[in-house]
Coordinates of C-alpha atoms and ligand atoms in Angstrom, one line a residue:
M9 CA -117.0 -62.9 -127.0
L10 CA -120.0 -64.8 -125.7
P11 CA -122.0 -62.8 -123.1
L12 CA -123.6 -64.3 -120.1
P13 CA -127.4 -64.3 -120.2
P14 CA -129.3 -62.3 -117.5
F15 CA -130.2 -64.1 -114.2
A16 CA -130.8 -63.3 -110.6
W17 CA -127.7 -64.0 -108.5
I18 CA -128.2 -65.5 -105.0
A19 CA -125.1 -65.9 -102.8
P20 CA -126.1 -67.2 -99.3
R21 CA -123.6 -67.5 -96.5
T22 CA -125.0 -70.6 -94.8
L23 CA -126.0 -74.1 -96.0
Q24 CA -129.5 -73.6 -94.5
A25 CA -129.9 -70.4 -96.5
A26 CA -128.7 -72.1 -99.6
L27 CA -131.2 -75.0 -99.2
D28 CA -134.0 -72.5 -98.5
A29 CA -133.2 -70.5 -101.6
L30 CA -133.0 -73.7 -103.7
A31 CA -136.3 -75.0 -102.3
A32 CA -138.0 -71.7 -103.2
A33 CA -137.7 -72.4 -107.0
P34 CA -135.8 -75.6 -107.7
D35 CA -136.7 -75.8 -111.4
E36 CA -135.6 -72.2 -112.1
T37 CA -132.3 -72.3 -110.2
L38 CA -128.9 -73.4 -111.4
V39 CA -126.3 -74.2 -108.7
L40 CA -122.9 -72.7 -109.2
A41 CA -119.9 -73.7 -107.0
G42 CA -116.5 -72.8 -108.6
G43 CA -118.3 -72.0 -111.9
T44 CA -115.6 -73.4 -114.1
D45 CA -118.1 -75.5 -116.0
V46 CA -121.3 -73.6 -115.3
L47 CA -120.0 -70.2 -116.6
P48 CA -118.8 -71.5 -120.0
N49 CA -122.1 -73.5 -120.3
L50 CA -124.2 -70.4 -119.6
K51 CA -122.3 -68.5 -122.2
R52 CA -122.9 -71.2 -124.7
G53 CA -126.6 -71.0 -124.0
L54 CA -126.8 -74.5 -122.6
H55 CA -128.8 -73.4 -119.7
Q56 CA -131.2 -70.4 -119.3
P57 CA -131.9 -70.3 -115.5
R58 CA -133.9 -67.5 -114.0
R59 CA -131.7 -67.7 -110.9
V60 CA -128.1 -68.8 -110.2
L61 CA -127.3 -70.0 -106.7
G62 CA -123.6 -69.4 -105.8
L63 CA -122.2 -71.7 -103.1
G64 CA -118.8 -70.0 -102.9
R65 CA -119.5 -68.3 -99.6
V66 CA -120.9 -71.3 -97.8
A67 CA -118.0 -72.2 -95.5
E68 CA -119.8 -75.4 -94.2
L69 CA -119.2 -77.1 -97.6
G70 CA -115.4 -76.6 -97.3
H71 CA -114.5 -79.1 -94.6
L72 CA -112.0 -81.9 -95.3
E73 CA -111.6 -83.8 -92.1
P74 CA -111.6 -87.3 -90.5
R75 CA -115.2 -88.3 -89.7
D76 CA -117.1 -91.5 -88.9
G77 CA -114.0 -93.6 -89.2
G78 CA -113.1 -92.3 -92.6
L79 CA -112.5 -89.0 -94.4
W80 CA -115.2 -86.4 -95.1
L81 CA -114.7 -84.3 -98.2
G82 CA -117.1 -81.3 -98.4
A83 CA -118.6 -80.5 -101.7
G84 CA -116.8 -77.1 -101.6
V85 CA -113.3 -78.6 -101.3
T86 CA -111.3 -77.5 -104.3
L87 CA -109.6 -79.9 -106.7
E88 CA -106.3 -78.3 -105.7
R89 CA -106.9 -79.2 -102.1
L90 CA -107.9 -82.7 -102.9
A91 CA -104.7 -83.0 -104.9
T92 CA -102.4 -81.7 -102.2
D93 CA -103.9 -82.4 -98.8
P94 CA -101.6 -84.9 -97.0
R95 CA -104.6 -87.0 -95.9
T96 CA -106.0 -87.5 -99.3
A97 CA -102.5 -88.2 -100.7
A98 CA -101.7 -90.7 -97.9
W99 CA -105.1 -92.5 -97.7
F100 CA -106.5 -92.1 -101.2
P101 CA -103.7 -91.5 -103.7
A102 CA -105.8 -92.4 -106.7
L103 CA -108.2 -89.6 -105.8
A104 CA -105.3 -87.1 -105.3
A105 CA -103.9 -88.1 -108.7
A106 CA -107.3 -87.7 -110.4
A107 CA -107.7 -84.3 -108.9
A108 CA -104.2 -83.3 -109.9
A109 CA -104.8 -84.5 -113.5
A110 CA -108.0 -82.4 -113.9
A111 CA -108.0 -79.1 -115.9
T112 CA -105.3 -76.5 -115.1
P113 CA -103.9 -75.0 -111.8
Q114 CA -106.2 -72.0 -112.1
L115 CA -109.3 -74.2 -112.7
R116 CA -108.3 -76.6 -109.9
R117 CA -108.1 -73.6 -107.5
M118 CA -111.7 -72.7 -108.4
G119 CA -113.2 -76.0 -109.3
T120 CA -114.8 -78.0 -106.5
L121 CA -115.5 -81.6 -105.7
G122 CA -119.3 -81.1 -105.8
G123 CA -119.0 -79.5 -109.2
N124 CA -116.8 -82.3 -110.4
L125 CA -119.3 -85.0 -109.2
C126 CA -122.2 -83.1 -110.8
L127 CA -120.3 -82.0 -113.9
D128 CA -122.6 -81.6 -116.9
T129 CA -122.2 -84.5 -119.3
R130 CA -120.2 -83.7 -122.4
C131 CA -120.8 -84.4 -126.1
A132 CA -119.2 -83.3 -129.4
F133 CA -122.6 -81.9 -130.5
Y134 CA -123.8 -80.5 -127.2
D135 CA -120.7 -78.6 -126.2
Q136 CA -121.1 -75.9 -128.9
S137 CA -122.5 -72.4 -129.0
A138 CA -126.3 -71.9 -129.1
F139 CA -125.9 -70.4 -132.6
W140 CA -124.2 -73.6 -133.8
R141 CA -126.8 -75.9 -132.2
D142 CA -129.7 -73.8 -133.4
A143 CA -128.6 -74.5 -137.0
L144 CA -128.9 -78.2 -136.4
H145 CA -132.2 -78.4 -134.5
H146 CA -130.7 -79.2 -131.0
C147 CA -130.5 -82.7 -129.5
L148 CA -131.9 -85.1 -126.9
K149 CA -130.0 -83.4 -124.1
T150 CA -131.8 -80.0 -124.7
T151 CA -134.9 -79.3 -126.6
G152 CA -134.5 -81.5 -129.7
D153 CA -135.7 -85.0 -130.5
T154 CA -132.6 -86.3 -132.4
C155 CA -129.3 -87.6 -131.3
H156 CA -126.6 -86.1 -133.6
V157 CA -123.8 -88.5 -132.6
V158 CA -125.8 -91.8 -132.6
P159 CA -128.0 -91.7 -135.7
G160 CA -131.5 -92.9 -134.7
G161 CA -130.4 -93.0 -131.0
K162 CA -133.3 -92.6 -128.6
R163 CA -131.3 -92.0 -125.4
C164 CA -128.7 -89.3 -124.8
V165 CA -125.2 -90.7 -124.6
A166 CA -123.4 -87.6 -123.4
A167 CA -120.5 -88.7 -121.2
L168 CA -119.5 -87.9 -117.6
A169 CA -115.9 -86.8 -118.3
A170 CA -115.0 -85.9 -114.7
D171 CA -111.9 -87.2 -113.0
T172 CA -112.9 -87.8 -109.4
P173 CA -115.9 -90.1 -109.6
A174 CA -114.0 -93.2 -110.7
P175 CA -111.5 -93.3 -107.8
L176 CA -114.2 -92.3 -105.3
I177 CA -116.4 -95.3 -106.5
A178 CA -113.3 -97.6 -106.3
Y179 CA -112.9 -96.4 -102.7
Q180 CA -116.6 -97.1 -102.0
A181 CA -117.4 -93.5 -101.1
E182 CA -120.9 -92.4 -100.2
I183 CA -122.4 -89.1 -101.4
E184 CA -124.5 -87.0 -99.2
L185 CA -127.4 -85.0 -100.6
R186 CA -129.3 -82.5 -98.5
S187 CA -132.5 -80.5 -99.0
T188 CA -135.1 -78.7 -96.8
R189 CA -136.8 -82.1 -96.8
G190 CA -133.9 -83.9 -95.2
V191 CA -130.6 -85.6 -95.8
R192 CA -129.7 -88.9 -97.6
R193 CA -126.5 -90.8 -98.2
L194 CA -126.0 -93.3 -101.0
P195 CA -123.1 -95.2 -102.5
L196 CA -121.6 -92.9 -105.1
A197 CA -121.8 -95.8 -107.6
T198 CA -125.6 -95.6 -107.4
F199 CA -125.7 -91.8 -107.8
Y200 CA -125.2 -92.0 -111.6
G201 CA -127.7 -93.3 -114.2
G202 CA -127.5 -94.2 -117.9
D203 CA -129.3 -91.2 -119.4
G204 CA -126.8 -88.5 -120.5
A205 CA -129.5 -85.8 -120.5
R206 CA -129.6 -86.1 -116.7
N207 CA -127.2 -88.6 -115.5
H208 CA -127.6 -88.5 -111.7
V209 CA -130.3 -88.9 -109.1
R210 CA -130.0 -85.5 -107.4
A211 CA -133.4 -84.1 -107.0
R212 CA -133.6 -80.5 -108.2
D213 CA -134.1 -79.1 -104.6
E214 CA -131.1 -81.1 -103.3
L215 CA -127.5 -80.0 -102.9
V216 CA -124.5 -82.3 -102.7
T217 CA -122.9 -81.6 -99.4
G218 CA -119.9 -83.9 -99.7
V219 CA -118.7 -87.5 -99.8
H220 CA -117.6 -89.8 -97.0
V221 CA -114.8 -92.2 -97.9
P222 CA -114.3 -95.1 -95.6
A223 CA -110.8 -95.5 -94.1
P224 CA -108.6 -97.7 -96.3
S225 CA -107.4 -101.0 -94.9
P226 CA -103.6 -100.8 -94.3
E227 CA -102.7 -102.9 -97.3
L228 CA -105.0 -101.1 -99.8
E229 CA -103.2 -100.0 -103.0
S230 CA -104.7 -97.8 -105.6
A231 CA -104.0 -96.1 -108.9
Y232 CA -105.5 -93.7 -111.4
V233 CA -104.8 -93.6 -115.1
K234 CA -106.2 -91.0 -117.4
L235 CA -106.3 -91.2 -121.1
R236 CA -106.6 -87.9 -123.0
A237 CA -105.9 -86.7 -126.5
R238 CA -102.8 -84.8 -125.2
Q239 CA -100.9 -84.7 -121.9
A240 CA -102.1 -81.2 -121.2
V241 CA -105.3 -79.5 -120.2
D242 CA -107.9 -82.0 -121.3
F243 CA -111.0 -83.9 -120.1
P244 CA -110.5 -87.7 -119.9
L245 CA -111.5 -89.7 -123.0
L246 CA -111.2 -92.8 -120.8
S247 CA -110.1 -93.2 -117.2
V248 CA -109.4 -96.1 -114.9
A249 CA -109.3 -96.2 -111.1
A250 CA -108.1 -99.4 -109.3
A251 CA -108.3 -100.2 -105.6
V252 CA -106.9 -103.5 -104.5
S253 CA -107.1 -104.7 -100.9
A254 CA -106.3 -108.1 -99.4
S255 CA -109.8 -109.4 -100.2
D256 CA -111.1 -107.2 -103.0
V257 CA -110.2 -105.9 -106.4
R258 CA -112.3 -102.9 -107.5
V259 CA -111.7 -101.5 -111.0
V260 CA -113.8 -98.6 -112.3
V261 CA -113.7 -97.4 -115.9
A262 CA -115.1 -93.9 -116.6
A263 CA -115.6 -91.4 -119.4
L264 CA -117.3 -94.1 -121.4
G265 CA -120.8 -92.6 -121.3
P266 CA -123.1 -91.1 -118.7
R267 CA -121.9 -93.2 -115.8
P268 CA -118.7 -94.8 -114.6
R269 CA -118.7 -98.6 -114.6
L270 CA -117.5 -100.9 -111.9
V271 CA -116.0 -104.0 -113.6
R272 CA -117.6 -107.3 -112.5
L273 CA -115.3 -110.3 -112.3
S274 CA -116.4 -113.8 -113.4
A275 CA -115.8 -116.6 -110.9
G276 CA -112.7 -117.6 -112.8
A277 CA -111.2 -114.1 -112.9
A278 CA -112.1 -113.6 -109.2
A279 CA -110.2 -116.8 -108.3
L280 CA -107.2 -115.6 -110.2
A281 CA -107.4 -112.2 -108.6
A282 CA -107.5 -113.6 -105.1
A283 CA -103.7 -113.9 -104.7
R284 CA -101.4 -110.9 -103.8
P285 CA -99.6 -109.4 -105.5
L286 CA -101.8 -109.8 -108.5
S287 CA -100.2 -112.1 -111.0
P288 CA -99.9 -111.3 -114.8
P289 CA -102.7 -113.8 -115.6
A290 CA -104.9 -112.2 -113.0
I291 CA -104.2 -108.8 -114.4
D292 CA -105.0 -110.1 -117.9
A293 CA -108.3 -111.6 -116.8
I294 CA -109.4 -108.3 -115.1
A295 CA -108.4 -106.3 -118.2
S296 CA -110.3 -108.7 -120.5
A297 CA -113.4 -108.4 -118.2
A298 CA -113.1 -104.6 -118.4
A299 CA -112.8 -104.7 -122.2
A300 CA -115.9 -107.0 -122.5
Q301 CA -118.0 -104.8 -120.2
C302 CA -116.9 -101.2 -121.1
H303 CA -117.9 -99.8 -124.4
P304 CA -117.1 -96.1 -125.0
L305 CA -120.0 -94.3 -126.5
A306 CA -119.8 -91.9 -129.5
S307 CA -120.3 -88.7 -127.5
L308 CA -116.6 -88.0 -126.9
G309 CA -115.6 -89.3 -130.4
A310 CA -112.8 -91.8 -131.2
E311 CA -114.8 -94.6 -129.7
Q312 CA -113.0 -97.3 -131.6
W313 CA -109.6 -96.1 -130.3
R314 CA -111.0 -95.7 -126.8
A315 CA -112.5 -99.2 -126.9
E316 CA -109.1 -100.6 -127.9
R317 CA -107.5 -98.7 -125.0
V318 CA -109.7 -100.1 -122.2
A319 CA -107.7 -103.3 -121.6
P320 CA -104.3 -101.7 -121.8
T321 CA -105.3 -98.9 -119.5
V322 CA -106.7 -101.3 -116.9
R323 CA -103.5 -103.4 -117.3
R324 CA -101.4 -100.2 -116.8
A325 CA -103.3 -99.2 -113.6
L326 CA -103.0 -102.7 -112.1
T327 CA -99.4 -103.1 -113.1
T328 CA -98.6 -99.8 -111.4
L329 CA -100.0 -101.4 -108.2
V330 CA -98.1 -104.6 -108.5
L331 CA -94.9 -102.6 -109.0
S332 CA -95.5 -100.5 -106.0
T333 CA -96.3 -103.5 -103.8
T334 CA -93.3 -105.5 -104.8
E335 CA -90.8 -102.7 -104.8
P336 CA -87.9 -103.5 -102.3
Ligands
LIG426 C1 -110.5 -75.8 -120.0 C2 -111.2 -76.7 -119.0 C3 -110.6 -78.0 -118.8 C4 -111.2 -78.8 -117.9 N1 -110.6 -80.1 -117.7 C5 -111.2 -80.9 -116.8 C6 -110.6 -82.2 -116.6 O1 -109.6 -82.6 -117.1 N2 -111.2 -83.0 -115.7 C7 -112.4 -82.7 -115.0 O2 -112.9 -83.5 -114.3 N3 -113.0 -81.5 -115.2 C8 -112.4 -80.6 -116.1 N4 -113.0 -79.4 -116.3 C9 -114.3 -79.1 -115.6 C10 -114.3 -78.4 -114.3 O3 -113.2 -77.4 -114.2 C11 -114.1 -79.3 -113.1 O4 -114.9 -80.5 -113.3 C12 -114.5 -78.7 -111.8 O5 -114.3 -79.6 -110.7 C13 -116.0 -78.3 -111.7 O6 -116.2 -77.8 -110.4 P1 -116.9 -76.3 -110.2 O7 -117.0 -76.1 -108.8 O8 -116.3 -75.3 -111.0 O9 -118.3 -76.7 -110.8 P2 -119.4 -75.7 -111.4 O10 -119.1 -75.3 -112.8 O11 -119.8 -74.6 -110.4 O12 -120.7 -76.7 -111.4 C14 -120.6 -77.9 -112.2 C15 -122.0 -78.6 -112.1 O13 -122.1 -79.1 -110.8 C16 -123.3 -78.6 -110.2 N5 -123.0 -78.4 -108.8 C17 -121.8 -77.8 -108.3 N6 -121.8 -77.9 -106.9 C18 -122.9 -78.6 -106.6 C19 -123.4 -79.0 -105.3 N7 -122.8 -78.7 -104.2 N8 -124.6 -79.6 -105.3 C20 -125.3 -79.8 -106.4 N9 -124.8 -79.5 -107.7 C21 -123.7 -78.9 -107.7 C22 -123.6 -77.3 -111.0 O14 -125.0 -77.0 -110.9 C23 -123.2 -77.8 -112.4 O15 -124.2 -78.6 -113.0 C24 -112.4 -78.5 -117.2 C25 -112.9 -77.2 -117.4 C26 -112.4 -76.3 -118.3 C27 -113.0 -75.0 -118.5

């Protein structure tokens, strides 16, 4: 059994108290929401924080409600609630599907949206015990100077293997970050960066308080497809979220590397994709664009197979939409 390391446990009851506690020592504090990722990582020696800030008692983070003409999803909302709430299911079915596909019922009951968005990046080398990593001199994500999955690699390629970011980016969600210095909102698509060692722009004294998802247009159709090694408890090896409105096609491919990728359409593909429902040539053009732009990195393994699955997975997501829009 792997024991937890020692740390000071801080469990405030209000958001302000949580922000104050974080501001007091941001570099020495690890935030814990549901703990479904943090606790195994602490046991593996991936973090050695002096303090752990538990958010479980902060009721203000648990709101799921209509706000500013859209839906507000608090960082403390559980994956189970995202999967089952009638408003997410009706307005944002790809998000509900992504939450339902994550982990297990027990983990979804504990795991939160904030934890999912800030999930530590994963890698075949990094996600091992301290004993195992000690023997191989660590890696770019921790204290080493070598990448063990890309020989000679100078940048960490650990992947964001979380289910909810792709659909939320497809829905054009904004993420809210708060600290004692103030509050800021940014498009979720710009929250992530390309360095797997730290793949998001959250400052160490900031907490994610939630995301705001704009109300969908009445004709918006969306889908989520998750590829994993087995149809059971497993992180995505590749995932695709698609949101198609009358005027826009947004396809996001995730679990490639540190950040999800919004597929850009060439002028030719965009012209094909303007008609509704999407035609088979339009779907092929979008799938080809995705395959050309999305290159799964070595961190999660099987990169050749994952690369080959990009176009079929995008095609599957879009075909699901066409079928649902043309059903009698
Ligand atoms: C067996 C197993 C299978 C899993 N399968 C999946 C899967 O298929 N798909 C998937 O997406 N995930 C999966 N997970 C991971 C995890 O359960 C979920 O991602 C969950 O949503 C994480 O939420 P949490 O609240 O438990 O996060 P925590 O573990 O508490 O935190 C995760 C990260 O987010 C940070 N954090 C949490 N809340 C905030 C906040 N409000 N502000 C700033 N930082 C914050 C923490 O510091 C930490 O870095 C799996 C986990 C296990 C153990």
